[in-house]
Amino acid sequence: MARCAGNLSPFQGRVSDICYIAPMDSNKLIDGKAVAQRLLDGAAAKVQKITQQTGITPALATVLVGDDPASATYVKMKGKRCEAAGMKSLRIEMPADTTTEQLLAKITELSEDETVPGTLLQHPVPSQVDEREAFDAIAPGKDVDGVGATSMGNMALGIPSGFLSCTPGGIMTLLREYNVELSGMEAVVIGRSPILGKPMGALLVNAHCTVTICHSRTRDLPSVVKRADLIVAAVGKPNFVQGDWVKEGAVVIDAGYNPGNIGDCDFDACAQKASLITPVPGGVGPMTIATLIDQTADAAAQQLGVAL
Ligand code: NAP
């Protein structure tokens, strides 16, 4: 379907000089902002209980290496949400020429700091830094972004003690909140990155979906996607998933976030087929940060011995 230039939200029908798109059924829309707000409210209540019982205000440490403006914005947003939930935000900024050794030293220091229950290393780091080694240096009990190998292993094995990778974890919450019956569903995840596609696949298989993970070498992607009852797009290419790849009634989760607030799915065309769909912005994005804040509150409770 043709896309139109228009100023209305992506889920309203709109009339422009060049075309008309029929209004979509707003019941199809997954409101990530509202679900995220509920999660944040719950996290704030946890933080209040922790502070009342221990006299300690939990803190999230965010480590930003280099001067990538998008990463700086994400870190700022995470800090703000953290403070809104009643926690402290400890921002550590390191120069673009930081070495792996320097970053490991900082992360080890934070892992040993009893006043910091959660540590996040903003992805991506400059190319000279071994990001995997740095992620794995975060103490598993403080890995509130769920990026370390221990967190990943626990998550893949379905061991509930660790923290989930935040974007896939947030997507699972959305699916639960919208009562999507995952058991037996054919799920297709497009993308296999360590922070998104791979953990997403693991969480879905643990929820009894039949999962196919696609990537840049997948043959005839449209026909694979067409089989899906649930599509998770995590490609990093604007408007990549086309409406005619989507089976009638499929649930479409767009994890993509490309310049200009554009998702990985051609929203208007995919929404015509989907039974449920996430918008961009306002779908998956708010859930990532809310999951991070909630997991930080849980980490603080675990470390301070507070039963929630
Ligand atoms: P990434 O590391 O670049 O991974 C992209 C994946 O897409 C790779 O596995 C790649 O395959 C696959 N891919 C690329 N071209 C493809 C093609 N033509 N056909 C099929 N697969 C293809 O990206 P990411 O970090 O996972 O992020 C993906 C998207 O999610 C981005 O838009 C990012 O901004 C967004 N994101 C959003 C949030 C949020 O909070 N909303 C959080 C994180 C990321 P290969 O492995 O074969 O290269």
Coordinates of C-alpha atoms and ligand atoms in Angstrom, one line a residue:
M1 CA 0.0 0.0 0.0
A2 CA 1.2 3.5 -0.8
R3 CA 2.4 5.5 2.1
C4 CA 1.2 9.1 2.4
A5 CA 2.7 12.2 3.7
G6 CA 0.5 13.2 6.6
N7 CA 0.7 14.6 10.1
L8 CA -1.7 12.3 11.9
S9 CA -0.6 9.5 14.1
P10 CA 0.3 6.3 12.2
F11 CA -2.8 4.4 13.4
Q12 CA -5.4 6.9 12.3
G13 CA -6.9 7.0 8.8
R14 CA -5.7 10.1 7.1
V15 CA -6.5 12.1 4.0
S16 CA -3.8 13.9 2.2
D17 CA -3.4 15.5 -1.2
I18 CA -2.3 12.3 -2.7
C19 CA -4.1 9.3 -1.2
Y20 CA -6.5 8.0 1.3
I21 CA -5.9 5.2 3.8
A22 CA -8.9 3.5 5.5
P23 CA -9.1 4.0 9.2
M24 CA -7.7 1.0 11.1
D25 CA -9.6 -0.6 13.9
S26 CA -8.0 1.0 17.0
N27 CA -8.7 -2.3 18.9
K28 CA -5.8 -3.7 17.0
L29 CA -3.4 -1.3 18.4
I30 CA -1.0 -2.5 21.2
D31 CA -0.5 0.5 23.5
G32 CA 3.0 0.1 24.7
K33 CA 3.0 3.4 26.4
A34 CA 0.1 2.5 28.6
V35 CA 1.5 -0.9 29.5
A36 CA 4.9 0.6 30.2
Q37 CA 3.4 3.2 32.5
R38 CA 1.8 0.5 34.5
L39 CA 5.1 -1.3 34.8
L40 CA 6.8 1.9 35.8
D41 CA 4.2 2.6 38.5
G42 CA 4.7 -0.9 39.8
A43 CA 8.5 -0.4 39.9
A44 CA 8.0 2.9 41.8
A45 CA 5.9 1.1 44.4
K46 CA 8.7 -1.5 44.8
V47 CA 11.3 1.3 45.2
Q48 CA 9.2 3.0 47.8
K49 CA 8.9 -0.2 49.8
I50 CA 12.7 -0.8 49.5
T51 CA 13.5 2.7 50.6
Q52 CA 11.1 2.6 53.5
Q53 CA 12.4 -0.8 54.8
T54 CA 16.1 -0.1 54.3
G55 CA 16.6 3.6 54.3
I56 CA 18.5 3.1 51.0
T57 CA 17.6 4.7 47.7
P58 CA 18.5 2.2 45.0
A59 CA 20.7 3.4 42.1
L60 CA 21.1 2.4 38.4
A61 CA 24.6 3.1 37.0
T62 CA 24.6 3.8 33.3
V63 CA 28.0 3.6 31.5
L64 CA 28.3 5.5 28.2
V65 CA 31.4 5.2 26.2
G66 CA 32.0 7.7 23.4
D67 CA 29.9 10.6 22.1
D68 CA 27.3 8.9 19.9
P69 CA 24.3 11.3 20.2
A70 CA 21.6 8.6 19.9
S71 CA 23.3 6.6 22.7
A72 CA 23.6 9.8 24.8
T73 CA 19.8 10.4 24.3
Y74 CA 18.9 6.8 25.3
V75 CA 21.1 7.1 28.5
K76 CA 19.4 10.4 29.4
M77 CA 16.0 8.9 28.9
K78 CA 16.9 5.9 31.1
G79 CA 18.2 8.2 33.8
K80 CA 15.0 10.3 33.8
R81 CA 12.8 7.2 34.1
C82 CA 15.0 5.9 36.9
E83 CA 14.6 9.1 38.8
A84 CA 10.8 9.2 38.1
A85 CA 10.6 5.8 39.8
G86 CA 12.3 7.2 42.9
M87 CA 15.8 5.7 42.2
K88 CA 19.1 7.4 41.8
S89 CA 20.7 7.6 38.4
L90 CA 24.5 7.4 38.4
R91 CA 25.8 8.4 35.0
I92 CA 29.3 7.4 34.0
E93 CA 30.7 8.9 30.8
M94 CA 33.9 7.6 29.3
P95 CA 35.8 9.0 26.3
A96 CA 35.6 7.5 22.8
D97 CA 39.2 6.2 23.0
T98 CA 38.5 4.1 26.1
T99 CA 40.2 0.7 26.0
T100 CA 38.6 -2.6 26.9
E101 CA 40.8 -2.8 30.0
Q102 CA 39.7 0.7 31.2
L103 CA 36.0 -0.2 30.7
L104 CA 36.4 -3.5 32.4
A105 CA 38.1 -1.8 35.4
K106 CA 35.1 0.6 35.7
I107 CA 32.5 -2.2 35.4
T108 CA 34.3 -4.3 38.0
E109 CA 34.4 -1.3 40.3
L110 CA 30.6 -0.9 39.9
S111 CA 30.1 -4.6 40.4
E112 CA 31.8 -4.4 43.7
D113 CA 30.0 -1.2 44.8
E114 CA 27.3 -2.2 47.3
T115 CA 25.4 1.1 46.8
V116 CA 24.8 0.2 43.1
P117 CA 22.3 -2.6 42.6
G118 CA 22.1 -2.3 38.7
T119 CA 24.6 -1.6 36.0
L120 CA 23.9 -0.9 32.3
L121 CA 26.5 -0.5 29.6
Q122 CA 25.0 1.4 26.7
H123 CA 25.2 -0.5 23.4
P124 CA 27.1 0.0 21.0
V125 CA 30.5 0.8 22.4
P126 CA 33.3 2.1 20.1
S127 CA 34.9 -0.6 17.9
Q128 CA 38.2 -0.9 19.8
V129 CA 36.3 -2.1 22.9
D130 CA 35.4 -5.8 23.3
E131 CA 31.7 -5.3 24.0
R132 CA 31.0 -9.0 24.9
E133 CA 33.8 -9.0 27.5
A134 CA 32.5 -5.8 29.0
F135 CA 28.9 -7.1 29.1
D136 CA 30.2 -10.3 30.8
A137 CA 32.1 -8.3 33.4
I138 CA 28.8 -7.0 34.9
A139 CA 28.0 -9.1 38.0
P140 CA 25.0 -11.3 37.0
G141 CA 23.0 -10.1 40.0
K142 CA 23.4 -6.5 38.7
D143 CA 22.9 -7.3 35.0
V144 CA 19.5 -5.5 34.9
D145 CA 19.8 -5.1 31.1
G146 CA 20.1 -8.9 30.7
V147 CA 23.1 -8.8 28.3
G148 CA 25.7 -11.0 30.0
A149 CA 26.3 -14.6 29.1
T150 CA 25.0 -15.8 32.5
S151 CA 21.7 -13.8 32.1
M152 CA 21.4 -15.1 28.5
G153 CA 22.0 -18.7 29.5
N154 CA 19.5 -18.5 32.4
M155 CA 16.9 -17.0 30.1
A156 CA 17.4 -19.5 27.4
L157 CA 17.2 -22.4 29.9
G158 CA 14.1 -20.8 31.4
I159 CA 15.8 -20.4 34.8
P160 CA 13.9 -17.5 36.5
S161 CA 16.6 -16.3 38.8
G162 CA 18.2 -13.8 36.3
F163 CA 17.2 -10.8 34.4
L164 CA 15.7 -10.7 30.9
S165 CA 17.2 -8.9 27.9
C166 CA 15.0 -5.8 28.2
T167 CA 13.5 -5.4 24.7
P168 CA 12.4 -9.1 24.3
G169 CA 11.4 -9.1 28.0
G170 CA 9.2 -6.0 27.3
I171 CA 7.7 -7.7 24.3
M172 CA 6.7 -10.8 26.3
T173 CA 5.0 -8.5 28.8
L174 CA 3.1 -6.8 26.0
L175 CA 2.0 -10.2 24.6
R176 CA 0.9 -11.3 28.1
E177 CA -1.0 -8.0 28.7
Y178 CA -2.9 -8.4 25.4
N179 CA -3.7 -12.0 26.2
V180 CA -2.0 -13.4 23.2
E181 CA -2.2 -17.2 23.6
L182 CA 1.4 -18.1 22.6
S183 CA 1.3 -21.9 23.1
G184 CA 1.5 -23.6 19.7
M185 CA 1.8 -20.4 17.7
E186 CA 4.1 -20.2 14.7
A187 CA 6.4 -17.3 15.5
V188 CA 8.9 -15.7 13.1
V189 CA 11.6 -13.4 14.5
I190 CA 13.4 -11.4 11.9
G191 CA 16.9 -10.6 13.2
R192 CA 19.3 -12.6 15.3
S193 CA 21.2 -10.0 17.3
P194 CA 22.4 -10.9 20.8
I195 CA 20.3 -8.2 22.4
L196 CA 17.1 -8.8 20.5
G197 CA 16.5 -11.5 18.0
K198 CA 18.2 -14.4 19.7
P199 CA 16.8 -13.8 23.2
M200 CA 13.4 -13.2 21.7
G201 CA 13.5 -16.6 20.0
A202 CA 14.5 -18.2 23.3
L203 CA 11.7 -16.6 25.2
L204 CA 9.1 -17.5 22.6
V205 CA 10.2 -21.1 22.4
N206 CA 10.0 -21.3 26.2
A207 CA 6.5 -20.0 25.9
H208 CA 5.7 -23.0 23.6
C209 CA 5.8 -21.2 20.3
T210 CA 7.3 -22.9 17.2
V211 CA 10.0 -20.4 16.4
T212 CA 11.9 -19.5 13.2
I213 CA 14.7 -17.0 13.5
C214 CA 15.4 -15.3 10.2
H215 CA 18.5 -13.2 9.3
S216 CA 20.2 -11.8 6.2
R217 CA 21.0 -15.2 4.8
T218 CA 17.4 -16.5 5.1
R219 CA 16.1 -17.6 1.7
D220 CA 12.7 -16.3 0.5
L221 CA 12.0 -14.3 3.7
P222 CA 8.4 -13.2 2.6
S223 CA 7.2 -16.8 2.4
V224 CA 8.7 -17.7 5.8
V225 CA 7.1 -14.6 7.3
K226 CA 3.8 -15.5 5.7
R227 CA 3.6 -18.7 7.8
A228 CA 3.7 -16.7 11.0
D229 CA 0.9 -16.3 13.6
L230 CA 3.3 -13.9 15.4
I231 CA 5.9 -11.7 13.7
V232 CA 8.7 -9.9 15.6
A233 CA 10.6 -7.5 13.3
A234 CA 14.1 -6.7 14.7
V235 CA 16.0 -5.8 11.5
G236 CA 16.9 -2.2 11.7
K237 CA 15.6 -1.3 8.2
P238 CA 12.7 1.2 7.9
N239 CA 9.4 -0.2 6.6
F240 CA 11.1 -3.5 5.7
V241 CA 8.2 -5.9 6.4
Q242 CA 5.6 -5.6 3.7
G243 CA 1.8 -6.0 4.2
D244 CA 1.7 -8.8 1.7
W245 CA 4.1 -10.8 3.9
V246 CA 1.7 -10.8 6.7
K247 CA -0.9 -13.6 7.2
E248 CA -4.4 -12.4 7.9
G249 CA -4.9 -12.2 11.7
A250 CA -1.2 -12.3 12.6
V251 CA 0.1 -10.5 15.6
V252 CA 2.8 -8.0 14.4
I253 CA 5.4 -6.7 16.9
D254 CA 7.7 -4.1 15.4
A255 CA 10.9 -3.7 17.5
G256 CA 12.6 -1.6 14.9
Y257 CA 13.5 2.0 15.7
N258 CA 15.0 3.8 12.7
P259 CA 15.8 7.5 12.2
G260 CA 12.7 9.6 11.9
N261 CA 10.8 7.3 14.4
I262 CA 10.2 4.7 11.7
G263 CA 9.7 1.1 12.5
D264 CA 10.8 -2.1 10.6
C265 CA 7.3 -2.8 9.4
D266 CA 5.3 -0.9 6.8
F267 CA 2.7 0.0 9.5
D268 CA -0.3 1.0 7.4
A269 CA -0.1 -2.1 5.1
C270 CA 0.7 -4.5 7.9
A271 CA -2.1 -3.1 10.1
Q272 CA -4.6 -4.0 7.4
K273 CA -3.8 -7.7 7.9
A274 CA -2.8 -7.9 11.6
S275 CA -5.1 -8.8 14.5
L276 CA -2.8 -6.8 16.8
I277 CA 0.1 -4.5 16.0
T278 CA 2.6 -2.3 17.8
P279 CA 3.0 1.3 16.5
V280 CA 6.4 3.1 16.3
P281 CA 6.8 5.1 18.4
G282 CA 4.6 4.1 21.4
G283 CA 4.9 0.3 21.0
V284 CA 8.0 -1.7 22.0
G285 CA 10.2 1.3 22.8
P286 CA 8.6 2.4 26.1
M287 CA 8.6 -1.2 27.2
T288 CA 12.4 -1.6 27.0
I289 CA 13.0 1.2 29.5
A290 CA 10.2 0.2 31.7
T291 CA 11.5 -3.4 31.9
L292 CA 15.0 -2.0 32.7
I293 CA 13.6 0.1 35.6
D294 CA 11.5 -2.8 36.9
Q295 CA 14.4 -5.2 36.8
T296 CA 16.6 -2.6 38.6
A297 CA 14.0 -2.4 41.4
D298 CA 14.0 -6.2 41.6
A299 CA 17.8 -6.3 41.7
A300 CA 17.8 -3.8 44.6
A301 CA 15.2 -5.8 46.5
Q302 CA 17.3 -9.0 46.0
Q303 CA 20.5 -7.4 47.1
L304 CA 19.0 -5.7 50.1
G305 CA 16.9 -8.6 51.2
V306 CA 13.5 -7.0 50.7
A307 CA 10.6 -9.3 49.9
L308 CA 8.4 -7.7 47.3
Ligands
NAP1 P1 21.3 -5.6 14.5 O1 22.3 -6.0 15.6 O2 21.8 -4.7 13.4 O3 20.7 -6.9 13.9 C1 19.9 -6.8 12.8 C2 19.5 -8.2 12.4 O4 18.7 -8.1 11.2 C3 20.7 -9.1 12.0 O5 20.5 -10.4 12.6 C4 20.6 -9.2 10.5 O6 21.1 -10.5 10.0 C5 19.2 -9.1 10.2 N1 19.0 -8.6 8.9 C6 19.6 -7.5 8.3 N2 19.1 -7.4 7.0 C7 18.3 -8.4 6.8 C8 17.5 -8.9 5.7 N3 17.6 -8.2 4.5 N4 16.7 -9.9 5.8 C9 16.6 -10.6 7.0 N5 17.3 -10.2 8.1 C10 18.1 -9.1 8.0 O7 20.1 -4.8 15.1 P2 19.4 -4.9 16.6 O8 20.3 -4.2 17.6 O9 18.9 -6.3 16.8 O10 18.2 -3.9 16.3 C11 17.2 -4.2 15.4 C12 16.2 -3.0 15.4 O11 15.6 -2.9 16.7 C13 16.8 -1.6 15.1 O12 15.9 -0.9 14.4 C14 17.0 -1.1 16.5 O13 17.0 0.4 16.5 C15 15.8 -1.6 17.2 N6 15.9 -1.7 18.6 C16 14.9 -1.2 19.3 C17 14.9 -1.2 20.7 C18 13.8 -0.6 21.4 O14 13.8 -0.4 22.6 N7 12.6 -0.4 20.8 C19 16.0 -1.8 21.4 C20 17.0 -2.4 20.6 C21 17.0 -2.3 19.2 P3 22.6 -11.0 10.1 O15 22.7 -11.4 11.5 O16 22.7 -12.1 9.1 O17 23.5 -9.8 9.8

